[in-house]
Coordinates of C-alpha atoms and ligand atoms in Angstrom, one line a residue:
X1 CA 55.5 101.7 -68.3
X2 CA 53.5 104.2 -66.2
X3 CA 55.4 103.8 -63.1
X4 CA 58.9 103.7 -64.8
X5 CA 60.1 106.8 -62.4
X6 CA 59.5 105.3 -59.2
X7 CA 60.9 101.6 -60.2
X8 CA 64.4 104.1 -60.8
X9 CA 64.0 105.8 -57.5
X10 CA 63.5 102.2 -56.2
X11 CA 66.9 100.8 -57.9
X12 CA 68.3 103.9 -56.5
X13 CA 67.3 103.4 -53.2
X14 CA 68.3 99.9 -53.5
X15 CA 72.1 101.1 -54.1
X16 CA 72.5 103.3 -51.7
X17 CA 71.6 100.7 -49.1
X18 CA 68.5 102.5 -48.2
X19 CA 65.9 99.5 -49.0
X20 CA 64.3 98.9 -46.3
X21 CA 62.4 95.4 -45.7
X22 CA 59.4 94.1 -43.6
X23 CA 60.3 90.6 -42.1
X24 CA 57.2 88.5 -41.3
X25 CA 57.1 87.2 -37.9
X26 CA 55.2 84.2 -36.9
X27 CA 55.3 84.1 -32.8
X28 CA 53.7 86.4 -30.6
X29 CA 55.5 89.7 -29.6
X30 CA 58.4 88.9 -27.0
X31 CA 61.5 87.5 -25.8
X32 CA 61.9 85.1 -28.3
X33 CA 60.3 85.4 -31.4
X34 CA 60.2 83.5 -34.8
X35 CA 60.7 85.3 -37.4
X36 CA 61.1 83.2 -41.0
X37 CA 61.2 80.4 -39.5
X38 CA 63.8 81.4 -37.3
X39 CA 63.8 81.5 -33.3
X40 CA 65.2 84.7 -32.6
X41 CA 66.7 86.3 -29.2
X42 CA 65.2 90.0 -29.6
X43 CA 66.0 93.1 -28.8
X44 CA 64.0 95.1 -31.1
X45 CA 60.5 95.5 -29.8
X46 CA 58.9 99.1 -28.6
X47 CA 57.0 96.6 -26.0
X48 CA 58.9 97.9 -22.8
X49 CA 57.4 96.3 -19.7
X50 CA 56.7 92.5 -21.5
X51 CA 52.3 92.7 -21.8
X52 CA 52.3 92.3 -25.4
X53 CA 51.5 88.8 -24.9
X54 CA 50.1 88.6 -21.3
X55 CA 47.4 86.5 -20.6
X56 CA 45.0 88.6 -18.8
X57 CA 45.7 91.3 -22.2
X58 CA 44.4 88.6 -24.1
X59 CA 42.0 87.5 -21.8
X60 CA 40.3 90.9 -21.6
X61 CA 40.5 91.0 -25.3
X62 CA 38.6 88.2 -25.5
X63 CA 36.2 89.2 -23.0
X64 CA 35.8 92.8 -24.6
X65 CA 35.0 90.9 -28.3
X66 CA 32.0 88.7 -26.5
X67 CA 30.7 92.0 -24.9
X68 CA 31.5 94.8 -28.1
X69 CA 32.0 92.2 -30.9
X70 CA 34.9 93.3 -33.0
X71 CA 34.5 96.2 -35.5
X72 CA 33.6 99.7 -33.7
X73 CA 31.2 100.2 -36.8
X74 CA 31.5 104.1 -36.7
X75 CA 33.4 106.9 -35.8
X76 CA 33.5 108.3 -32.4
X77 CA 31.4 110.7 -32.9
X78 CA 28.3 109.2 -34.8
X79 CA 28.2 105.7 -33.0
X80 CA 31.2 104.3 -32.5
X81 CA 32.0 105.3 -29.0
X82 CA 31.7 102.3 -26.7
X83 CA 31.9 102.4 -22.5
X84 CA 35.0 100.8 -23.0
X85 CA 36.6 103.5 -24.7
X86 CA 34.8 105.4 -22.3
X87 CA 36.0 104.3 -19.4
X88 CA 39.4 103.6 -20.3
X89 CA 39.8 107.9 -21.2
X90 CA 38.9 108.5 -17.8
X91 CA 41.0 106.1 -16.5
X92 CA 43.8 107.7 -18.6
X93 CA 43.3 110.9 -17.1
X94 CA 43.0 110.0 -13.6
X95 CA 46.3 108.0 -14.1
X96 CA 48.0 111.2 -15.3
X97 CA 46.3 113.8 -13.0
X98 CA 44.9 115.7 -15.9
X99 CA 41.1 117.0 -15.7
X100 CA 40.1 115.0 -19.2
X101 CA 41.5 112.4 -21.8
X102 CA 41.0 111.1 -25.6
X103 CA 41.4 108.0 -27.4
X104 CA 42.9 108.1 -30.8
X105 CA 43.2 104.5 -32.7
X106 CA 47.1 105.6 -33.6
X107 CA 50.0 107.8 -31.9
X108 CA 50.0 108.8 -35.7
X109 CA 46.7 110.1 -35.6
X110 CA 46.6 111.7 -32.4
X111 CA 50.3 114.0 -33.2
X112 CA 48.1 114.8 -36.4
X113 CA 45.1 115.8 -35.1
X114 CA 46.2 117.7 -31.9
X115 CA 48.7 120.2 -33.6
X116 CA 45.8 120.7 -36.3
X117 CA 43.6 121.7 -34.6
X118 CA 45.1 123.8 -31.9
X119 CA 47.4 126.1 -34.0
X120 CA 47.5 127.3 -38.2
X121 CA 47.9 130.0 -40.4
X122 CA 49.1 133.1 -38.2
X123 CA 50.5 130.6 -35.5
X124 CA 54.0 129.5 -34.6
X125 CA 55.5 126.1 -33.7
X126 CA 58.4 125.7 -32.2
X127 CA 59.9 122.1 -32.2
X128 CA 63.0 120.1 -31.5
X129 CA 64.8 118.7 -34.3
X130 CA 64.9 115.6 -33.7
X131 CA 61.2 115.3 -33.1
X132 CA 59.2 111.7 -34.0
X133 CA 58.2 112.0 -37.8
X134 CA 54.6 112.1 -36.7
X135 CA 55.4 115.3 -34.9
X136 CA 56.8 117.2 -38.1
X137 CA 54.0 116.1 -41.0
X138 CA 51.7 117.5 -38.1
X139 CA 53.3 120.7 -38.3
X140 CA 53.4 120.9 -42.1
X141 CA 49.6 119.8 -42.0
X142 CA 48.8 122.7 -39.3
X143 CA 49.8 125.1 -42.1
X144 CA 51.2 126.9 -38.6
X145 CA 54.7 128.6 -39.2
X146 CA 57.5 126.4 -37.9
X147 CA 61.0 127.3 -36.1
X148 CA 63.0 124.2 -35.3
X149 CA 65.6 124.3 -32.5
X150 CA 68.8 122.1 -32.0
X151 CA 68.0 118.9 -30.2
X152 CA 67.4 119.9 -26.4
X153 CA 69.1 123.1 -27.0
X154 CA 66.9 125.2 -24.4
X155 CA 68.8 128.4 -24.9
X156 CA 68.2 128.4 -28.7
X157 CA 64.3 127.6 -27.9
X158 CA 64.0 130.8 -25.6
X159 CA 65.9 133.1 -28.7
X160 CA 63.1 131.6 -30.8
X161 CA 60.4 132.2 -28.2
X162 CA 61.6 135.6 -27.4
X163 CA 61.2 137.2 -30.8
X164 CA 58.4 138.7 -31.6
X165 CA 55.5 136.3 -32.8
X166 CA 51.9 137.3 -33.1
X167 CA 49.0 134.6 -32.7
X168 CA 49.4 131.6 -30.5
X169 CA 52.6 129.6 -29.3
X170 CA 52.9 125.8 -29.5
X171 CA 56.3 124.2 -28.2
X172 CA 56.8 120.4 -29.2
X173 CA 59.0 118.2 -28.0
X174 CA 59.4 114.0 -27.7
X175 CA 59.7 113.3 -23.6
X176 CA 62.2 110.4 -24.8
X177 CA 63.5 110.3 -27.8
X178 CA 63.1 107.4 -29.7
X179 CA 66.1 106.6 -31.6
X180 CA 67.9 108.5 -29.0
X181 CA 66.4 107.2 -25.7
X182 CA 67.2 110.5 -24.1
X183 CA 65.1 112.8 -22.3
X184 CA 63.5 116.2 -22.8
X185 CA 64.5 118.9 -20.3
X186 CA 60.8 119.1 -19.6
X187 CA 61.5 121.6 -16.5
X188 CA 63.0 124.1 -18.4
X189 CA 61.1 123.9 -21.6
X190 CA 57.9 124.3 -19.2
X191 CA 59.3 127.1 -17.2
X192 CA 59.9 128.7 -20.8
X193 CA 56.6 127.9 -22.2
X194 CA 55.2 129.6 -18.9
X195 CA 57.6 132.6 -19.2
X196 CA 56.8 133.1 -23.2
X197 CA 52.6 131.9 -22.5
X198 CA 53.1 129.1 -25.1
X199 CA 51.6 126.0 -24.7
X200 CA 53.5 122.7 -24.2
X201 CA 52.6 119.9 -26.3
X202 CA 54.5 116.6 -25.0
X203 CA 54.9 113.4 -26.7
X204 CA 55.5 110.6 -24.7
X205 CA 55.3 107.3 -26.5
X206 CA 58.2 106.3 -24.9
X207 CA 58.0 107.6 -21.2
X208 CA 54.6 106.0 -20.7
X209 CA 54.3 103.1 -18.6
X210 CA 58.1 103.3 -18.3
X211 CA 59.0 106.6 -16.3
X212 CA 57.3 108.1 -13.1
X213 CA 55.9 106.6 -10.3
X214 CA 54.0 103.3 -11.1
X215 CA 54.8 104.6 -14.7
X216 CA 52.5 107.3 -15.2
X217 CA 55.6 108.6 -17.2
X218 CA 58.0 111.6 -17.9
X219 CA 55.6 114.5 -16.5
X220 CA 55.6 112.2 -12.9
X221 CA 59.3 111.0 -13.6
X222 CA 60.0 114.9 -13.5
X223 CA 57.5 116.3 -10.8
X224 CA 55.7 118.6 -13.4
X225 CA 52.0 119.9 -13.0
X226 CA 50.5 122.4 -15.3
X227 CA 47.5 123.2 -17.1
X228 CA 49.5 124.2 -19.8
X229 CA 50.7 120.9 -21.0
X230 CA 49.4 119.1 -23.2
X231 CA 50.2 115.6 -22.7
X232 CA 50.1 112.8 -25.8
X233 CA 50.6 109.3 -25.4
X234 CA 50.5 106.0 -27.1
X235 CA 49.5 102.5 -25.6
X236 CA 51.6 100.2 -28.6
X237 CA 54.7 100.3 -26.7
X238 CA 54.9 100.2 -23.2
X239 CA 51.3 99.4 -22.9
X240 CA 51.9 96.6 -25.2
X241 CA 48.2 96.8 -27.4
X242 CA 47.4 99.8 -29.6
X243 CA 46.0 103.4 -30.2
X244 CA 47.4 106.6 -27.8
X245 CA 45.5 109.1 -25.7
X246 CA 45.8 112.6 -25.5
X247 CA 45.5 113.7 -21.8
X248 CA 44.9 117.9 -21.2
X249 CA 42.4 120.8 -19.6
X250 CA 39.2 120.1 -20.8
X251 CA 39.0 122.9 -22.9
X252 CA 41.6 121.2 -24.9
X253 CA 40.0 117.9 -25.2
X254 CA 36.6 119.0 -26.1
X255 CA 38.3 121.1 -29.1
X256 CA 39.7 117.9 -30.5
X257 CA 36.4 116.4 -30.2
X258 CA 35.1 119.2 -31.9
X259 CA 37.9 119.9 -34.7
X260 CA 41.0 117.2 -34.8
X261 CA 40.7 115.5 -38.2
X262 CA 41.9 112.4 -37.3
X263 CA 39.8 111.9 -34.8
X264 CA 36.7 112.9 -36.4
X265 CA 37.1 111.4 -39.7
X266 CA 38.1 108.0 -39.1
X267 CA 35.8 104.5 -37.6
X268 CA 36.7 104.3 -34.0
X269 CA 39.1 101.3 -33.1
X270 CA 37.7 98.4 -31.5
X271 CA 36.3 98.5 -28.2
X272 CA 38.0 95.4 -27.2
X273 CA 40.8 97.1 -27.2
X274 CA 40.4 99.3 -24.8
X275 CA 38.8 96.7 -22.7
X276 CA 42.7 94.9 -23.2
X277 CA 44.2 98.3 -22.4
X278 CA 42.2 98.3 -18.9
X279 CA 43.8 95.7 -18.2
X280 CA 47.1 96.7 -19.5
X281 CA 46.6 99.8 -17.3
X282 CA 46.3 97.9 -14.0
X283 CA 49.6 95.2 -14.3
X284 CA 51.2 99.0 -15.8
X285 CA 50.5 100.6 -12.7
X286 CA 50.7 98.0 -10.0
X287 CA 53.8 95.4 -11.0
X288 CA 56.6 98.3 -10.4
X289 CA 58.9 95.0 -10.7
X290 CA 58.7 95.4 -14.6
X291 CA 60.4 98.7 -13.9
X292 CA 62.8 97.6 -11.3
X293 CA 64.2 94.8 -13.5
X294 CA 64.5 96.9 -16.4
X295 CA 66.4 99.4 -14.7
X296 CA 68.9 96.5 -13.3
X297 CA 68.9 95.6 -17.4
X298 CA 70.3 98.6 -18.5
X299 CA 72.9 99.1 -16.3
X300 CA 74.3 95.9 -16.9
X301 CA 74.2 96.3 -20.5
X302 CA 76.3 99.3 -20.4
X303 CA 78.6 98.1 -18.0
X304 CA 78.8 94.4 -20.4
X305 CA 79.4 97.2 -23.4
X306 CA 81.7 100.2 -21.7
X307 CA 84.7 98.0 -23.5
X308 CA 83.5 98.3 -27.5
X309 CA 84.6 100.6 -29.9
X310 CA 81.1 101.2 -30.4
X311 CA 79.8 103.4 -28.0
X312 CA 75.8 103.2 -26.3
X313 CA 74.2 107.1 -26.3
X314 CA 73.7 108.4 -23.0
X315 CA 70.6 107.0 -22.2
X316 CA 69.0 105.9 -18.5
X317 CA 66.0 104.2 -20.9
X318 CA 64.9 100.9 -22.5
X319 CA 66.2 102.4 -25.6
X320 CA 69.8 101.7 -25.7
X321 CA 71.4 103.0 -28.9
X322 CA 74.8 101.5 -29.7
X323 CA 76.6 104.3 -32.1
X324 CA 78.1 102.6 -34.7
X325 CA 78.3 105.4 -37.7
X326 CA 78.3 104.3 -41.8
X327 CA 75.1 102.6 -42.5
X328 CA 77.2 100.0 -44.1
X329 CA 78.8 98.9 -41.0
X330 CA 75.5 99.0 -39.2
X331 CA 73.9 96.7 -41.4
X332 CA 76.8 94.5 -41.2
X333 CA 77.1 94.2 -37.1
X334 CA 73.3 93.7 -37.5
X335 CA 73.4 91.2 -40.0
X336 CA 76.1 89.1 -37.6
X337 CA 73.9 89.4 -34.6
X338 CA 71.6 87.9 -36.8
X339 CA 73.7 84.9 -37.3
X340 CA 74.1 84.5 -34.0
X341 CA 70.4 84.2 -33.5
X342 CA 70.0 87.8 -32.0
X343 CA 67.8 90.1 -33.8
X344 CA 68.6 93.9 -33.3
X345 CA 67.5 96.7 -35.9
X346 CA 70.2 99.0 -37.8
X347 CA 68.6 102.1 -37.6
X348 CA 69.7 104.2 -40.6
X349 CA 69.5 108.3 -42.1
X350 CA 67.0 109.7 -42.9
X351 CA 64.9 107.7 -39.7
X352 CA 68.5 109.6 -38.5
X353 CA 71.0 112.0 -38.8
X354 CA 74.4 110.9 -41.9
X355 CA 76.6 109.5 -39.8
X356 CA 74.9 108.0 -37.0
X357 CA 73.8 104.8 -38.2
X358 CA 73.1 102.2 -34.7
X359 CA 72.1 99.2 -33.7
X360 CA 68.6 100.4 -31.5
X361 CA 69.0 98.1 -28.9
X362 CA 65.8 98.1 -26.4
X363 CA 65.0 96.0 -23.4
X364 CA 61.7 94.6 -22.1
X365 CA 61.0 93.3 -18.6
X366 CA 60.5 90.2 -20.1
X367 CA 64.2 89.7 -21.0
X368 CA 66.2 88.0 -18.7
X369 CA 69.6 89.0 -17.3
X370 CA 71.1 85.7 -19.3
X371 CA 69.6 87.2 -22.5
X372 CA 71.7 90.7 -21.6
X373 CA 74.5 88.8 -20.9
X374 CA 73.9 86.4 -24.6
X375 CA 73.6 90.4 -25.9
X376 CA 76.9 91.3 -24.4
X377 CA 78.8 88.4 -25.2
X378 CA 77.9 88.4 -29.4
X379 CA 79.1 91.9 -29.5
X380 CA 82.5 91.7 -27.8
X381 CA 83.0 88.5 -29.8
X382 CA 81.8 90.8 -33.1
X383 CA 84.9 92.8 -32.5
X384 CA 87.9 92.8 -34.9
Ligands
PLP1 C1 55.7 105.4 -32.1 C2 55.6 106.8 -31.9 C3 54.5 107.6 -32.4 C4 53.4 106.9 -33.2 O1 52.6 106.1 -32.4 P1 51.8 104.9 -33.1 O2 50.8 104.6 -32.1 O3 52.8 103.9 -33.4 O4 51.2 105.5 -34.4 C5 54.5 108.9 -32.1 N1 55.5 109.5 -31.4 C6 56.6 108.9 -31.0 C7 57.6 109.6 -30.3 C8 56.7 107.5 -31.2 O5 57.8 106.9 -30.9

């Protein structure tokens, strides 16, 4: 039995709870989904404005496969860069007023590749805690020295910043905080960054397409300009295909060409995507209804839920964590949902911290108000 230890750690795992499980869904991304041959009311997709499933995504997809085919063939840099990806980078950057954008084929990859090549040995990184996972291997990876601050906790980022560090400064924060659904204090972290010369490295997976005017997300939603940002985000979610972009000074963009990992060492993803994501980019930025009914969604879910003993985070965003506390009794108001044909994740330690298992309850644009109020009514019936 070669692999005796893990099937232990496995069992272990198993006891505690912790398992976690993939559940095959057979319907397109959405509203309603079948999952197991289930139909399912959903609440639990990162797609944010409703394109997952549009027609003109998948009409451009198709289009962009009869042009490009459908394997890239190569990596960026030996012959796998198509006009589409082309194209849809300086689309990107013109979108978020920065001089230059790349493509990365993951959000993954991109976090990886940008902190490794802009900081290592003899550098510091300075990062909120509660950071995406993607954020923190990137730092290990960078081999750069790390000092973690308390989640938002500005002050405690400028005692870090003000002692004495030699090489170069990186700060790293999430723009929204994806289990949280909270923002970044962007403003002050910036004016920081600019007061210590650190650079600003922002993820905003979940800001994108969501925040800011005609969604060009949290550095619009927050007025901010600067040079010194560095400006990461991924087009899974809101943008509802795949891959991210990382958006910055040209400088910075032509140093990841010449030295992020991930972007060097991996077959380019397939044009046809980013053909899909043009279009994605044009219903982002021009149906600001998407936005406009989302907001409406999420203040009447936390009116419908200001009554439960479970109480959502403070959170203006799609993400709408409702607090519940032992992962036991997360799975189990889950799992009831569930019965009732609503499908909403638990969200467990260590994805966050002991004792603040929730139910991560997101909207789309594509949910109704009926479905909100189908939402509302399980859960006050789920009391006892
Ligand atoms: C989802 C996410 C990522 C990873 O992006 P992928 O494209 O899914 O790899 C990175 N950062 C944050 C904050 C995320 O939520």
């Amino acid at each position: 039995m070669p692999f005796q230890k893990l099937k232990l750690e496995l069992d272990e795992r198993a006891v505690k709870g912790l398992q976690r499980y993939r559940r095959v869904l057979e319907s397109p991304q959405g509203v309603h989904i079948t999952m197991e041959g289930k139909p399912y009311l959903s609440f639990c997709s990162n797609d944010y404005l409703g394109l997952a499933n549009h027609p003109q995504l998948i009409a451009a997809l198709q289009s962009g496969s009869q042009q490009y085919g459908v394997g890239s063939g190569a990596s960026h840099l030996v012959s796998g860069h198509f006009a589409a990806h082309q194209q849809l980078e300086n689309q990107l950057a013109e979108f978020v007023h920065k001089p230059a954008a790349l493509l990365f084929s993951t959000g993954y990859l991109a976090n990886l590749g940008t902190v490794q090549a802009l900081v290592g040995r003899g550098d510091t990184i300075f990062a909120d805690k509660l950071n995406h996972a993607s954020l923190n291997d990137a730092m290990l990876l960078s081999r750069a020295e790390i000092k973690r601050y308390r989640h938002n906790d500005v002050a405690q980022l400028e005692q870090l910043l003000a002692e004495n560090h030699a090489g170069r400064k990186l700060v790293i924060t999430d723009a929204v905080f994806s289990m949280d659904g909270d923002l970044a204090p962007l403003p002050e972290i910036l004016a920081l960054c600019e007061r210590y010369e650190a650079w600003l490295l922002i993820d905003d997976a979940h800001g994108f397409g969501v925040l800011g005017r005609s969604g060009q997300g949290s550095l619009a939603h927050f007025n901010l300009t600067s040079p010194r940002v560095i400006y990461m985000a991924t087009l899974g979610k809101a943008a509802g295909v795949a891959g991210a972009f990382v958006a910055a000074e040209q400088v910075v963009i032509e140093t990841l060409v010449q030295s992020a990992r991930s972007y060097i060492y991996t077959t380019a993803s397939p044009p046809a995507l980013a053909s899909a994501l043009q279009a994605s980019l044009t219903l982002l930025s021009t149906e600001e209804w998407r936005r406009e009914h989302l907001r409406y969604m999420i203040s009447q879910l936390r009116e419908g839920l200001a009554g439960l003993p479970w109480k959502l985070m403070l959170s203006d965003t799609p993400i709408q964590p409702l607090l519940v506390g032992s992962n036991e009794d997360a799975v189990a108001l889950a799992e009831a949902l569930r019965a009732r044909g609503i499908w909403v994740p638990a969200i467990r330690p260590p994805t966050v911290p002991q004792g603040t298992a929730r139910l991560r309850i997101t909207l789309s644009a594509a949910h109704s108000e009926e479905n909100v109020v189908q939402l509302i009514g399980a859960l006050h019936e789920l009391v006892y």
